[in-house]
Coordinates of C-alpha atoms in Angstrom, one line a residue:
X1473 CA -25.6 1.4 9.1
X1474 CA -23.5 0.7 12.1
X1475 CA -19.9 1.6 11.8
X1476 CA -17.8 -1.0 13.6
X1477 CA -14.3 0.3 14.1
X1478 CA -13.2 -3.0 15.7
X1479 CA -10.8 -1.3 18.1
X1480 CA -9.5 -3.9 20.5
X1481 CA -10.1 -3.6 24.3
X1482 CA -7.5 -3.0 26.8
X1483 CA -4.8 -0.3 27.4
X1484 CA -3.8 1.6 24.3
X1485 CA -0.2 0.4 24.6
X1486 CA -1.4 -3.2 24.4
X1487 CA -4.1 -3.0 21.8
X1488 CA -2.1 -3.8 18.7
X1489 CA 0.0 -6.6 20.3
X1490 CA -3.2 -8.2 21.7
X1491 CA -5.0 -7.9 18.4
X1492 CA -2.2 -9.5 16.5
X1493 CA -2.2 -12.5 18.9
X1494 CA -6.0 -12.8 18.8
X1495 CA -6.2 -12.8 15.0
X1496 CA -6.4 -16.1 13.1
X1497 CA -3.5 -17.2 11.0
X1498 CA -2.9 -18.7 7.6
X1499 CA -0.2 -21.3 7.7
X1500 CA 2.7 -20.9 5.2
X1501 CA 1.7 -23.8 3.0
X1502 CA -1.8 -22.3 2.5
X1503 CA -0.8 -18.8 1.8
X1504 CA 0.1 -19.6 -1.8
X1505 CA -3.5 -20.7 -2.4
X1506 CA -4.8 -17.1 -1.8
X1507 CA -4.5 -14.3 -4.4
X1508 CA -4.5 -10.6 -3.4
X1509 CA -4.9 -7.6 -5.7
X1510 CA -3.0 -4.4 -4.8
X1511 CA -3.9 -1.2 -6.7
X1512 CA -1.2 1.4 -6.6
X1513 CA 2.5 1.0 -6.2
X1514 CA 3.5 4.0 -4.2
X1515 CA 5.0 3.5 -0.7
X1516 CA 1.8 1.9 0.7
X1517 CA 1.1 -0.3 -2.3
X1518 CA 4.7 -1.3 -3.1
X1519 CA 5.5 -2.2 0.5
X1520 CA 2.2 -4.2 0.9
X1521 CA 2.7 -6.1 -2.4
X1522 CA 6.3 -6.9 -1.6
X1523 CA 5.5 -8.1 1.9
X1524 CA 2.6 -10.2 0.7
X1525 CA 5.0 -11.8 -1.8
X1526 CA 7.6 -12.5 0.8
X1527 CA 4.9 -14.2 2.9
X1528 CA 4.0 -16.5 0.1
X1529 CA 0.7 -15.1 -1.2
X1530 CA 0.0 -14.7 -4.9
X1531 CA -0.2 -11.0 -5.7
X1532 CA -1.4 -8.9 -8.7
X1533 CA -0.1 -5.3 -8.4
X1534 CA -1.5 -2.6 -10.7
X1535 CA -0.1 0.8 -11.5
X1536 CA -1.3 3.3 -14.1
X1537 CA 2.4 4.4 -14.5
X1538 CA 5.1 2.8 -16.7
X1539 CA 7.1 2.0 -13.6
X1540 CA 6.4 1.7 -9.8
X1541 CA 9.3 4.1 -9.4
X1542 CA 7.2 7.0 -10.8
X1543 CA 4.6 6.9 -8.0
X1544 CA 3.8 10.3 -6.4
X1545 CA 5.5 9.1 -3.2
X1546 CA 8.7 10.4 -4.7
X1547 CA 7.5 14.0 -4.3
X1548 CA 7.7 13.8 -0.5
X1549 CA 10.9 15.6 0.2
X1550 CA 11.5 16.5 3.8
X1551 CA 11.5 13.3 5.8
X1552 CA 9.8 10.5 7.8
X1553 CA 8.9 10.6 11.5
X1554 CA 9.9 7.9 14.0
X1555 CA 10.1 7.9 17.8
X1556 CA 13.7 6.7 18.0
X1557 CA 14.8 9.6 20.2
X1558 CA 18.3 9.6 18.8
X1559 CA 18.9 13.3 19.7
X1560 CA 17.9 12.4 23.3
X1561 CA 15.6 15.4 23.4
X1562 CA 12.6 13.9 25.1
X1563 CA 10.8 12.1 22.3
X1564 CA 8.9 8.8 22.8
X1565 CA 6.2 6.8 21.2
X1566 CA 3.7 8.5 23.5
X1567 CA 4.9 12.0 22.5
X1568 CA 4.7 11.1 18.8
X1569 CA 1.2 9.8 19.4
X1570 CA 0.2 13.0 21.3
X1571 CA 1.7 15.3 18.7
X1572 CA -0.2 13.5 15.9
X1573 CA -3.6 13.5 17.7
X1574 CA -3.2 17.2 18.7
X1575 CA -1.9 18.2 15.3
X1576 CA -5.0 16.5 13.7
X1577 CA -7.1 18.7 16.0
X1578 CA -8.6 15.7 17.8
X1579 CA -10.4 14.3 14.8
X1580 CA -8.5 11.0 14.5
X1581 CA -8.9 7.7 16.2
X1582 CA -6.6 7.3 19.2
X1583 CA -6.0 3.6 18.7
X1584 CA -5.0 4.0 15.0
X1585 CA -2.7 6.9 15.8
X1586 CA -1.0 5.1 18.7
X1587 CA -0.3 2.0 16.5
X1588 CA 1.2 4.3 13.9
X1589 CA 3.6 5.8 16.5
X1590 CA 4.3 2.3 17.8
X1591 CA 5.5 0.8 14.5
X1592 CA 7.3 3.9 13.4
X1593 CA 10.7 2.7 14.8
X1594 CA 10.4 -0.6 12.8
X1595 CA 10.1 1.4 9.6
X1596 CA 13.4 3.0 10.1
X1597 CA 15.1 -0.3 10.8
X1598 CA 13.5 -1.8 7.7
X1599 CA 14.5 1.0 5.4
X1600 CA 18.1 1.1 6.8
X1601 CA 18.3 -2.7 6.1
X1602 CA 17.2 -2.0 2.5
X1603 CA 20.0 0.5 2.1
X1604 CA 18.0 3.8 2.1
X1605 CA 20.7 6.5 2.4
X1606 CA 19.4 8.5 5.4
X1607 CA 21.5 11.4 6.4
X1608 CA 24.0 10.7 9.2
X1609 CA 25.9 12.5 11.8
X1610 CA 29.7 12.7 11.9
X1611 CA 29.9 9.6 14.1
X1612 CA 27.7 7.5 11.8
X1613 CA 24.4 7.8 13.7
X1614 CA 21.2 8.6 11.7
X1615 CA 20.5 12.3 11.7
X1616 CA 17.2 13.9 12.7
X1617 CA 15.7 17.3 12.0
X1618 CA 12.6 19.1 13.2
X1619 CA 9.2 19.5 11.5
X1620 CA 6.1 21.5 12.3
X1621 CA 3.9 20.7 15.3
X1622 CA 6.7 19.1 17.4
X1623 CA 9.3 20.4 19.8
X1624 CA 11.6 17.5 19.3
X1625 CA 13.7 16.4 16.3
X1626 CA 12.3 13.1 15.1
X1627 CA 12.4 13.4 11.3
X1628 CA 14.8 11.1 9.4
X1629 CA 15.7 12.4 6.0
X1630 CA 17.8 11.9 2.8
X1631 CA 18.5 15.6 1.9
X1632 CA 15.3 16.7 0.1
X1633 CA 14.7 13.4 -1.6
X1634 CA 13.4 11.3 1.2
X1635 CA 10.3 10.1 -0.6
X1636 CA 12.2 9.0 -3.6
X1637 CA 14.8 7.1 -1.6
X1638 CA 12.1 5.3 0.5
X1639 CA 10.2 4.4 -2.7
X1640 CA 13.4 3.0 -4.2
X1641 CA 13.7 0.8 -1.2
X1642 CA 10.1 -0.4 -1.5
X1643 CA 10.4 -0.7 -5.3
X1644 CA 13.5 -2.9 -4.9
X1645 CA 11.6 -5.2 -2.5
X1646 CA 8.6 -5.3 -4.9
X1647 CA 10.7 -6.1 -8.0
X1648 CA 12.5 -8.8 -6.1
X1649 CA 9.2 -10.5 -5.6
X1650 CA 8.3 -9.9 -9.3
X1651 CA 11.5 -11.7 -10.3
X1652 CA 10.9 -14.5 -7.8
X1653 CA 7.3 -15.0 -9.1
X1654 CA 4.8 -14.4 -6.3
X1655 CA 4.0 -10.9 -7.6
X1656 CA 2.7 -10.1 -11.1
X1657 CA 3.0 -6.4 -12.0
X1658 CA 0.6 -4.8 -14.4
X1659 CA 2.0 -1.4 -15.5
X1660 CA 0.1 1.2 -17.4
X1661 CA -3.2 -0.3 -16.1
X1662 CA -5.9 1.8 -14.5
X1663 CA -8.6 0.5 -12.2
X1664 CA -12.1 1.5 -13.5
X1665 CA -14.4 -0.3 -11.1
X1666 CA -14.7 -2.7 -8.1
X1667 CA -16.2 -6.1 -8.4
X1668 CA -18.6 -6.9 -5.5
X1669 CA -20.2 -10.3 -5.2
X1670 CA -22.8 -10.9 -2.4
X1671 CA -21.5 -7.8 -0.6
X1672 CA -17.9 -8.9 -0.7
X1673 CA -15.0 -7.3 -2.7
X1674 CA -13.8 -9.9 -5.2
X1675 CA -11.8 -8.1 -7.8
X1676 CA -11.4 -5.0 -10.1
X1677 CA -12.1 -4.0 -13.6
X1678 CA -9.1 -2.4 -15.4
X1679 CA -8.2 -0.7 -18.7
X1680 CA -4.9 -1.3 -20.3
X1681 CA -3.8 2.3 -21.1
X1682 CA -1.8 1.2 -24.1
X1683 CA -4.2 -1.2 -25.9
X1684 CA -7.4 0.1 -24.4
X1685 CA -8.5 -3.4 -23.4
X1686 CA -11.0 -3.6 -20.5
X1687 CA -10.9 -6.8 -18.4
X1688 CA -11.7 -8.2 -15.0
X1689 CA -9.2 -9.5 -12.4
X1690 CA -10.5 -11.4 -9.4
X1691 CA -8.9 -12.3 -6.1
X1692 CA -9.6 -13.2 -2.5
X1693 CA -9.0 -9.7 -1.2
X1694 CA -8.5 -6.2 -2.8
X1695 CA -6.1 -3.5 -1.4
X1696 CA -6.5 0.1 -2.6
X1697 CA -3.4 2.2 -2.2
X1698 CA -4.1 4.9 -4.7
X1699 CA -3.3 8.1 -2.9
X1700 CA -5.2 11.3 -2.4
X1701 CA -7.5 13.5 -4.4
X1702 CA -6.3 17.1 -4.0
X1703 CA -6.2 17.4 -7.8
X1704 CA -9.9 17.9 -7.6
X1705 CA -8.9 21.5 -6.9
X1706 CA -6.9 21.5 -10.1
X1707 CA -3.9 23.4 -8.9
X1708 CA -2.2 21.4 -6.2
X1709 CA 1.2 19.9 -5.3
X1710 CA 0.0 16.5 -6.6
X1711 CA 1.3 15.0 -9.9
X1712 CA -0.9 15.6 -12.9
X1713 CA -2.0 12.0 -13.0
X1714 CA -3.2 11.8 -9.3
X1715 CA -6.9 11.1 -9.2
X1716 CA -9.7 9.7 -7.1
X1717 CA -11.2 7.2 -9.6
X1718 CA -10.3 3.9 -7.8
X1719 CA -11.5 5.1 -4.5
X1720 CA -14.6 6.8 -6.0
X1721 CA -15.6 3.7 -7.9
X1722 CA -15.3 1.7 -4.7
X1723 CA -17.5 4.3 -3.0
X1724 CA -20.1 3.9 -5.7
X1725 CA -20.1 0.2 -5.0
X1726 CA -20.8 0.7 -1.3
X1727 CA -17.6 1.8 0.4
X1728 CA -18.2 4.8 2.7
X1729 CA -16.2 8.0 2.0
X1730 CA -15.0 9.6 5.3
X1731 CA -14.3 13.3 6.0
X1732 CA -13.9 14.3 2.3
X1733 CA -13.6 18.1 3.1
X1734 CA -10.5 17.5 5.3
X1735 CA -7.8 18.6 2.8
X1736 CA -4.5 20.0 3.8
X1737 CA -3.2 23.4 2.7
X1738 CA 0.7 23.2 2.7
X1739 CA 2.2 26.6 3.6
X1740 CA 5.5 26.2 1.7
X1741 CA 4.8 26.1 -2.1
X1742 CA 6.0 28.2 -5.0
X1743 CA 3.2 30.7 -5.7
X1744 CA 1.1 30.6 -8.8
X1745 CA 3.0 32.2 -11.7
X1746 CA 1.1 31.9 -14.9
X1747 CA -2.6 31.6 -16.0
X1748 CA -2.0 28.3 -17.9
X1749 CA -0.1 26.7 -15.0
X1750 CA -1.2 23.2 -14.3
X1751 CA 0.6 22.2 -11.1
X1752 CA 2.2 23.8 -8.1
X1753 CA 5.7 22.9 -6.7
X1754 CA 6.2 22.0 -3.1
X1755 CA 9.1 23.4 -1.2
X1756 CA 9.7 21.0 1.7
X1757 CA 8.5 21.9 5.2
X1758 CA 12.0 21.0 6.3
X1759 CA 13.2 24.4 5.0
X1760 CA 11.4 26.0 8.0
X1761 CA 14.1 24.5 10.2
X1762 CA 16.5 27.2 9.0
X1763 CA 14.4 29.6 7.0
X1764 CA 12.6 32.4 8.7
X1765 CA 9.1 33.5 7.4
X1766 CA 8.4 37.2 7.1
X1767 CA 6.6 40.0 5.3
X1768 CA 7.1 43.8 5.4
X1769 CA 5.4 45.5 8.3
X1770 CA 4.0 48.2 6.0
X1771 CA 1.2 47.5 3.6
X1772 CA 2.1 47.7 -0.1
X1773 CA 5.8 47.7 0.4
X1774 CA 7.2 46.8 -3.0
X1775 CA 10.9 47.2 -2.2
X1776 CA 13.2 44.2 -3.0
X1777 CA 13.5 42.0 0.2
X1778 CA 17.2 42.8 0.7
X1779 CA 16.4 46.5 0.7
X1780 CA 14.0 46.1 3.7
X1781 CA 15.8 46.7 7.0
X1782 CA 15.4 44.3 9.9
X1783 CA 13.2 46.6 12.0
X1784 CA 10.7 46.9 9.1
X1785 CA 10.2 43.1 8.8
X1786 CA 7.5 41.2 10.5
X1787 CA 8.5 37.6 11.4
X1788 CA 4.9 36.9 12.1
X1789 CA 5.1 33.2 13.0
X1790 CA 7.8 33.9 15.5
X1791 CA 5.8 36.8 16.9
X1792 CA 2.5 35.0 17.1
X1793 CA 3.7 31.5 18.1
X1794 CA 6.9 32.0 20.1
X1795 CA 7.1 28.4 21.5
X1796 CA 7.1 26.9 18.0
X1797 CA 8.0 29.8 15.8
X1798 CA 8.4 28.9 12.1
X1799 CA 7.7 25.2 13.0
X1800 CA 4.0 25.5 13.7
X1801 CA 1.8 22.9 12.0
X1802 CA 0.9 23.4 8.4
X1803 CA -2.7 24.5 8.9
X1804 CA -1.6 27.2 11.4
X1805 CA 1.2 28.5 9.1
X1806 CA -1.1 28.5 6.1
X1807 CA -3.8 30.5 7.8
X1808 CA -1.2 33.0 9.1
X1809 CA 0.2 33.5 5.6
X1810 CA -3.3 34.1 4.3
X1811 CA -4.0 36.6 7.0
X1812 CA -0.9 38.8 6.3
X1813 CA -1.6 38.7 2.6
X1814 CA -5.3 39.7 3.2
X1815 CA -3.9 42.7 5.2
X1816 CA -2.1 43.8 2.0
X1817 CA 1.4 42.8 3.2
X1818 CA 1.9 40.0 0.8
X1819 CA 5.0 40.1 -1.5
X1820 CA 5.6 39.5 -5.2
X1821 CA 3.6 40.9 -8.2
X1822 CA 0.4 39.2 -7.0
X1823 CA 0.7 40.0 -3.4
X1824 CA -0.1 36.4 -2.6
X1825 CA 3.3 35.3 -1.2
X1826 CA 5.5 35.6 1.8
X1827 CA 9.3 35.4 2.2
X1828 CA 11.2 32.3 3.4
X1829 CA 14.6 33.7 4.2
X1830 CA 17.9 31.8 4.8
X1831 CA 20.1 34.9 5.4
X1832 CA 20.5 34.4 9.1
X1833 CA 21.1 30.6 8.8
X1834 CA 23.8 31.1 6.1
X1835 CA 25.5 33.7 8.4
X1836 CA 25.3 31.3 11.3
X1837 CA 26.5 28.0 9.8
X1838 CA 27.7 28.9 6.3
X1839 CA 26.4 28.4 2.8
X1840 CA 28.0 24.9 2.5
X1841 CA 26.1 23.5 5.5
X1842 CA 22.8 24.8 4.1
X1843 CA 23.6 23.4 0.7
X1844 CA 24.3 20.0 2.3
X1845 CA 20.9 20.0 3.9
X1846 CA 18.8 21.5 1.2
X1847 CA 20.9 21.8 -2.0
X1848 CA 18.5 20.0 -4.4
X1849 CA 15.6 22.0 -3.1
X1850 CA 17.5 25.3 -3.6
X1851 CA 18.4 24.1 -7.1
X1852 CA 14.8 23.3 -7.9
X1853 CA 13.6 26.7 -6.8
X1854 CA 16.3 28.4 -8.9
X1855 CA 15.3 26.5 -12.0
X1856 CA 11.6 27.3 -11.6
X1857 CA 11.8 30.9 -10.6
X1858 CA 15.2 32.1 -11.9
X1859 CA 16.0 33.5 -8.4
X1860 CA 18.9 32.3 -6.2
X1861 CA 17.6 31.5 -2.7
X1862 CA 21.1 31.7 -1.3
X1863 CA 21.1 35.4 -2.2
X1864 CA 17.4 36.4 -2.0
X1865 CA 14.6 34.9 0.1
X1866 CA 12.3 32.3 -1.4
X1867 CA 8.7 33.4 -2.1
X1868 CA 6.1 30.9 -0.9
X1869 CA 2.4 30.6 -0.5
X1870 CA 0.0 27.9 0.7
X1871 CA -1.4 25.4 -1.8
X1872 CA -3.5 22.2 -1.8
X1873 CA -1.4 19.2 -0.8
X1874 CA -2.4 16.1 1.2
X1875 CA -6.0 14.8 1.8
X1876 CA -6.9 13.5 5.2
X1877 CA -10.2 12.3 4.0
X1878 CA -10.6 9.0 2.2
X1879 CA -12.4 5.7 2.3
X1880 CA -13.6 4.8 5.8
X1881 CA -11.7 1.8 7.3
X1882 CA -11.8 0.0 10.6
X1883 CA -8.8 -0.8 12.8
X1884 CA -7.9 -3.6 10.4
X1885 CA -7.8 -1.1 7.5
X1886 CA -10.8 -2.8 6.0
X1887 CA -13.6 -0.7 4.5
X1888 CA -17.3 -1.4 5.3
X1889 CA -17.2 -3.6 2.1
X1890 CA -15.8 -6.9 3.4
X1891 CA -12.6 -7.9 1.6
X1892 CA -11.7 -4.3 0.5
X1893 CA -8.8 -2.9 2.4
X1894 CA -7.5 0.7 1.9
X1895 CA -4.0 1.8 2.7
X1896 CA -2.0 5.1 3.0
X1897 CA -3.5 8.4 1.9
X1898 CA -6.5 6.6 0.2
X1899 CA -8.0 5.9 3.7
X1900 CA -9.0 8.5 6.3
X1901 CA -7.7 6.9 9.5
X1902 CA -4.6 8.5 11.0
X1903 CA -4.4 12.2 10.7
X1904 CA -7.8 13.7 11.7
X1905 CA -8.3 17.3 10.3
X1906 CA -4.6 18.0 9.6
X1907 CA -1.6 15.9 8.9
X1908 CA 1.7 16.8 10.6
X1909 CA 4.7 17.0 8.3
X1910 CA 6.7 13.9 7.7
X1911 CA 3.8 11.6 8.6
X1912 CA 2.6 10.6 5.1
X1913 CA 5.7 8.4 4.5
X1914 CA 5.3 7.0 7.9
X1915 CA 1.7 6.0 7.4
X1916 CA 2.2 4.6 3.9
X1917 CA 5.0 2.3 5.1
X1918 CA 3.4 1.4 8.4
X1919 CA 0.3 0.3 6.6
X1920 CA 2.1 -1.7 3.9
X1921 CA 5.0 -3.3 5.9
X1922 CA 3.6 -3.7 9.4
X1923 CA -0.2 -3.5 9.6
X1924 CA -1.9 -5.0 6.5
X1925 CA 0.2 -8.2 6.4
X1926 CA -1.4 -9.1 9.8
X1927 CA -4.9 -7.9 9.3
X1928 CA -5.4 -9.3 5.9
X1929 CA -4.4 -12.7 7.3
X1930 CA -7.2 -12.4 9.8
X1931 CA -9.6 -11.9 7.0
X1932 CA -8.4 -14.7 4.7
X1933 CA -8.0 -17.3 7.5
X1934 CA -10.7 -20.0 7.2
X1935 CA -12.1 -18.8 3.9
X1936 CA -12.0 -20.9 0.8
X1937 CA -9.8 -19.3 -1.8
X1938 CA -10.7 -18.7 -5.5
X1939 CA -14.5 -18.6 -5.1
X1940 CA -15.0 -16.0 -7.8
X1941 CA -13.3 -15.9 -11.3
X1942 CA -13.2 -13.3 -14.0
X1943 CA -16.1 -15.1 -15.8
X1944 CA -18.5 -14.5 -12.9
X1945 CA -21.7 -12.6 -13.8
X1946 CA -20.8 -9.7 -11.5
X1947 CA -17.4 -9.3 -13.2
X1948 CA -19.1 -9.3 -16.7
X1949 CA -21.6 -6.8 -15.5
X1950 CA -18.9 -4.5 -14.2
X1951 CA -17.0 -4.7 -17.5
X1952 CA -20.2 -3.8 -19.4
X1953 CA -20.8 -0.8 -17.1
X1954 CA -17.2 0.4 -17.6
X1955 CA -17.6 0.0 -21.4
X1956 CA -20.8 2.0 -21.3
X1957 CA -19.2 4.8 -19.3
X1958 CA -16.4 4.8 -21.9
X1959 CA -18.9 5.1 -24.8
X1960 CA -20.6 8.0 -23.1
X1961 CA -17.3 9.8 -22.8
X1962 CA -16.3 9.2 -26.4
X1963 CA -19.6 10.6 -27.5
X1964 CA -18.7 14.0 -26.1
X1965 CA -17.9 16.2 -29.1
X1966 CA -17.9 19.7 -27.7
X1967 CA -15.3 22.4 -28.3
X1968 CA -13.7 22.8 -24.9
X1969 CA -10.8 20.8 -23.6
X1970 CA -11.3 18.5 -20.6
X1971 CA -8.5 20.4 -18.9
X1972 CA -10.4 23.7 -19.2
X1973 CA -13.5 22.1 -17.6
X1974 CA -11.3 20.7 -14.8
X1975 CA -9.8 24.1 -14.2
X1976 CA -13.2 25.7 -13.8
X1977 CA -14.2 23.1 -11.2
X1978 CA -10.9 23.7 -9.4
X1979 CA -11.4 27.4 -9.3
X1980 CA -14.8 27.0 -7.7
X1981 CA -13.5 24.6 -5.1
X1982 CA -10.5 26.8 -4.3
X1983 CA -12.5 30.1 -4.0
X1984 CA -15.5 28.6 -2.1
X1985 CA -14.1 25.5 -0.3
X1986 CA -10.4 26.2 0.0
X1987 CA -8.3 27.7 2.7
X1988 CA -11.3 29.5 4.1
X1989 CA -14.9 28.5 3.8
X1990 CA -18.2 30.0 4.9
X1991 CA -21.8 29.0 4.5
X1992 CA -22.6 31.5 1.8
X1993 CA -19.6 30.3 -0.4
X1994 CA -20.4 26.7 0.2
X1995 CA -24.0 27.1 -0.8
X1996 CA -22.8 28.9 -4.0
X1997 CA -20.5 26.0 -4.7
X1998 CA -23.3 23.5 -4.1
X1999 CA -25.3 25.2 -6.8
X2000 CA -22.4 25.9 -9.2
X2001 CA -20.8 22.5 -9.4
X2002 CA -23.8 20.6 -10.9
X2003 CA -24.0 23.3 -13.5
X2004 CA -20.4 22.9 -14.4
X2005 CA -20.8 19.2 -14.5
X2006 CA -23.7 19.4 -16.9
X2007 CA -21.7 21.8 -19.1
X2008 CA -18.8 19.4 -19.0
X2009 CA -20.8 16.7 -20.6
X2010 CA -22.2 19.0 -23.3
X2011 CA -19.2 21.2 -24.1
X2012 CA -16.1 19.0 -23.5
X2013 CA -14.4 17.2 -26.4
X2014 CA -13.1 13.7 -26.0
X2015 CA -11.1 12.7 -29.2
X2016 CA -9.8 9.4 -30.3
X2017 CA -11.1 5.9 -29.9
X2018 CA -11.4 3.2 -27.2
X2019 CA -8.9 0.6 -28.5
X2020 CA -5.8 2.7 -28.3
X2021 CA -3.6 4.9 -26.2
X2022 CA -6.0 7.7 -25.4
X2023 CA -5.0 10.1 -22.7
X2024 CA -7.9 12.5 -23.3
X2025 CA -10.3 9.6 -22.6
X2026 CA -8.3 8.7 -19.4
X2027 CA -8.4 12.3 -18.2
X2028 CA -12.1 12.7 -19.0
X2029 CA -13.0 9.7 -16.8
X2030 CA -11.0 11.1 -13.9
X2031 CA -12.6 14.5 -14.2
X2032 CA -16.1 12.9 -14.2
X2033 CA -15.2 11.4 -10.8
X2034 CA -13.8 14.7 -9.6
X2035 CA -17.1 16.4 -10.3
X2036 CA -19.0 13.8 -8.2
X2037 CA -16.4 14.0 -5.4
X2038 CA -16.6 17.8 -5.4
X2039 CA -20.3 17.7 -4.6
X2040 CA -19.6 15.4 -1.6
X2041 CA -16.7 17.6 -0.4
X2042 CA -19.0 20.7 -0.3
X2043 CA -21.7 18.7 1.4
X2044 CA -19.3 17.5 4.1
X2045 CA -18.0 21.0 4.6
X2046 CA -21.5 22.4 4.9
X2047 CA -22.4 19.7 7.4
X2048 CA -19.4 20.4 9.7
X2049 CA -20.3 23.7 11.4
X2050 CA -17.0 24.1 13.2
X2051 CA -13.4 24.8 12.4
X2052 CA -10.8 22.1 12.9
X2053 CA -7.3 21.6 11.5
X2054 CA -7.2 22.6 7.9
X2055 CA -11.0 22.8 7.7
X2056 CA -11.6 26.5 8.5
X2057 CA -15.2 27.7 8.6
X2058 CA -14.9 31.4 8.8
X2059 CA -17.9 31.7 11.1
X2060 CA -16.2 29.6 13.7
X2061 CA -13.0 31.2 14.8
X2062 CA -11.4 32.3 18.1
X2063 CA -10.6 35.9 18.8
X2064 CA -7.1 35.2 17.6
X2065 CA -8.5 33.9 14.2
X2066 CA -7.6 30.3 15.1
X2067 CA -9.8 27.2 14.5
X2068 CA -12.7 26.8 16.9
X2069 CA -13.8 23.3 17.4
X2070 CA -17.2 22.1 18.6
X2071 CA -16.5 18.9 20.4
X2072 CA -20.0 18.6 21.8
X2073 CA -21.6 18.2 18.3
X2074 CA -18.8 17.3 15.8
X2075 CA -16.5 14.9 17.5
X2076 CA -17.1 12.2 15.0
X2077 CA -15.9 10.7 11.7
X2078 CA -18.3 11.8 8.9
X2079 CA -18.7 8.7 6.7
X2080 CA -20.9 9.2 3.6
X2081 CA -22.8 6.6 1.7
X2082 CA -23.5 6.8 -2.0
X2083 CA -27.2 6.7 -2.8
X2084 CA -27.1 7.0 -6.5
X2085 CA -26.5 9.7 -9.1
X2086 CA -28.6 12.8 -8.3
X2087 CA -29.6 11.5 -4.9
X2088 CA -28.4 13.1 -1.6
X2089 CA -25.7 11.0 0.1
X2090 CA -26.4 9.5 3.5
X2091 CA -24.3 10.6 6.5
X2092 CA -23.2 8.0 9.0
X2093 CA -21.3 9.0 12.1
X2094 CA -18.5 7.2 14.0
X2095 CA -18.2 8.8 17.4
X2096 CA -14.6 9.6 18.4
X2097 CA -13.7 8.9 22.0
X2098 CA -10.6 10.2 23.7
X2099 CA -9.5 8.1 26.7
X2100 CA -5.8 8.9 26.7
X2101 CA -5.5 12.5 25.3
X2102 CA -8.0 15.1 26.5
X2103 CA -9.2 17.3 23.6
X2104 CA -8.2 20.9 24.3
X2105 CA -7.8 24.1 22.3
X2106 CA -4.6 23.8 20.4
X2107 CA -2.0 26.3 21.3
X2108 CA 1.5 26.7 19.8
X2109 CA 2.4 29.8 21.7

């Protein structure tokens, strides 16, 4: 299989403009003849559906939640990047492009990343016009703060609620189109399968989560904007409902899954507290603007943090990376935290935590200023831990967060299955092996507002609309297969909960394919995961029936897909015999314990093809070429 990225010719600064001009158009009178399915209503999905509606297309938007406002995009706290250069500190589109390519450890496509930086400024203008309440300076200008992996301040923010405020803007645009009529919203509806006719995506199979009804919906194009899959590791910063089912079902229908082992470890999370804990809570990376990260210099020092004098503290990020200090990229900060904890200098009862201390910032600017910037984050930390971060340092530790892997897409955001487009975190395209902070919101809105409206037009132009309806044989076959999978799940009458089985899978992935990985651990995981999967089908209990609200059934279907995905994650990690970004193979490190890439052998996108249950997946490689940024060993010193 040849992977055609369809990157336009010409200088990188002109590629997107030229591509938009070269694409075919659909005239306004014809747009209403075409129907588009959008699955997911987070930032990428809501912005895409709203824009399609504004353009005149007929749109069906699906969310498994009761409201689009509850999408996991609200959990993004710290901000959104754009190259406006309002602080006049040297930022530019080129610098944002460079920082993103470098931050991803040179494992992303140059052309896609440059386009992301190019449209970033339009996103801010769009959101301001929608009324998003970004923080402002005294004179009324939009404020910026710094984030990891950059030496400029380019992150726009709304206190610690940026994702929520941006989603409300996209949600309002979406609901306007629902009220106007072009968009039909299907809440509490989960995608179970992709309908493919003659190799082209023509619709989806869904289950109504209230009534249990399974039905087919067809359209002229399908857009998946269903987020990431870090819940495969069980404990992560993702919401409980986040899953991989939509993307995985598309993968089983032929869509390639790219770089599945590229998962981000976020350095600033509240540490695990209890055995029965089901989720971790993210403390925004923005806190590292004013918070200083440290551990005691001595091993096993169990004194309270305020009793440890200054000369007995190791501000290890500032010591190891003086040029960036506490604002090194997430993968670098996470590995550094793991290193000091492995040395026995971690804090808290478990020893798996480091301090994030605001003492000096409060002395410098005052408690009120810190509260204005981060008040809701401090309140959240207090409620969860019963510790006041204004008085004692926060305790933080790395946790699973964003997934850079996802379905493979070309420059138009179309998968290798024609007619299937993939937006936001569900695709692989923009972040390489590590996502820089404040870029998730940027990518979601860039894809939805400013990329897919053009590229989907190029796909639809000249094609006859409405060729496949829900009564097509392929749609009926897909419904039947979904019903058979459901019957198989409902026949599971073991004594273990689905949650316990999921937790066992997550523990194997975290211990053997988490922050650090080596060949021995990965081979152990490769053997263990199929055993756990077989036990899941024998020992798990799925109660209730099909024609009703049945959250155990929903969860079981998602865990089934996590088991299959986990096997591919391990296979991908085994294949990549190098360290890059958040993918740390312990055998491949520099003398300073930093990631050691192998550009000669692994400068490619690993795109995996489904070959059937029990069969080994097939690896396809898209070579990565760098014409504008020379790959080099990342240094933040």
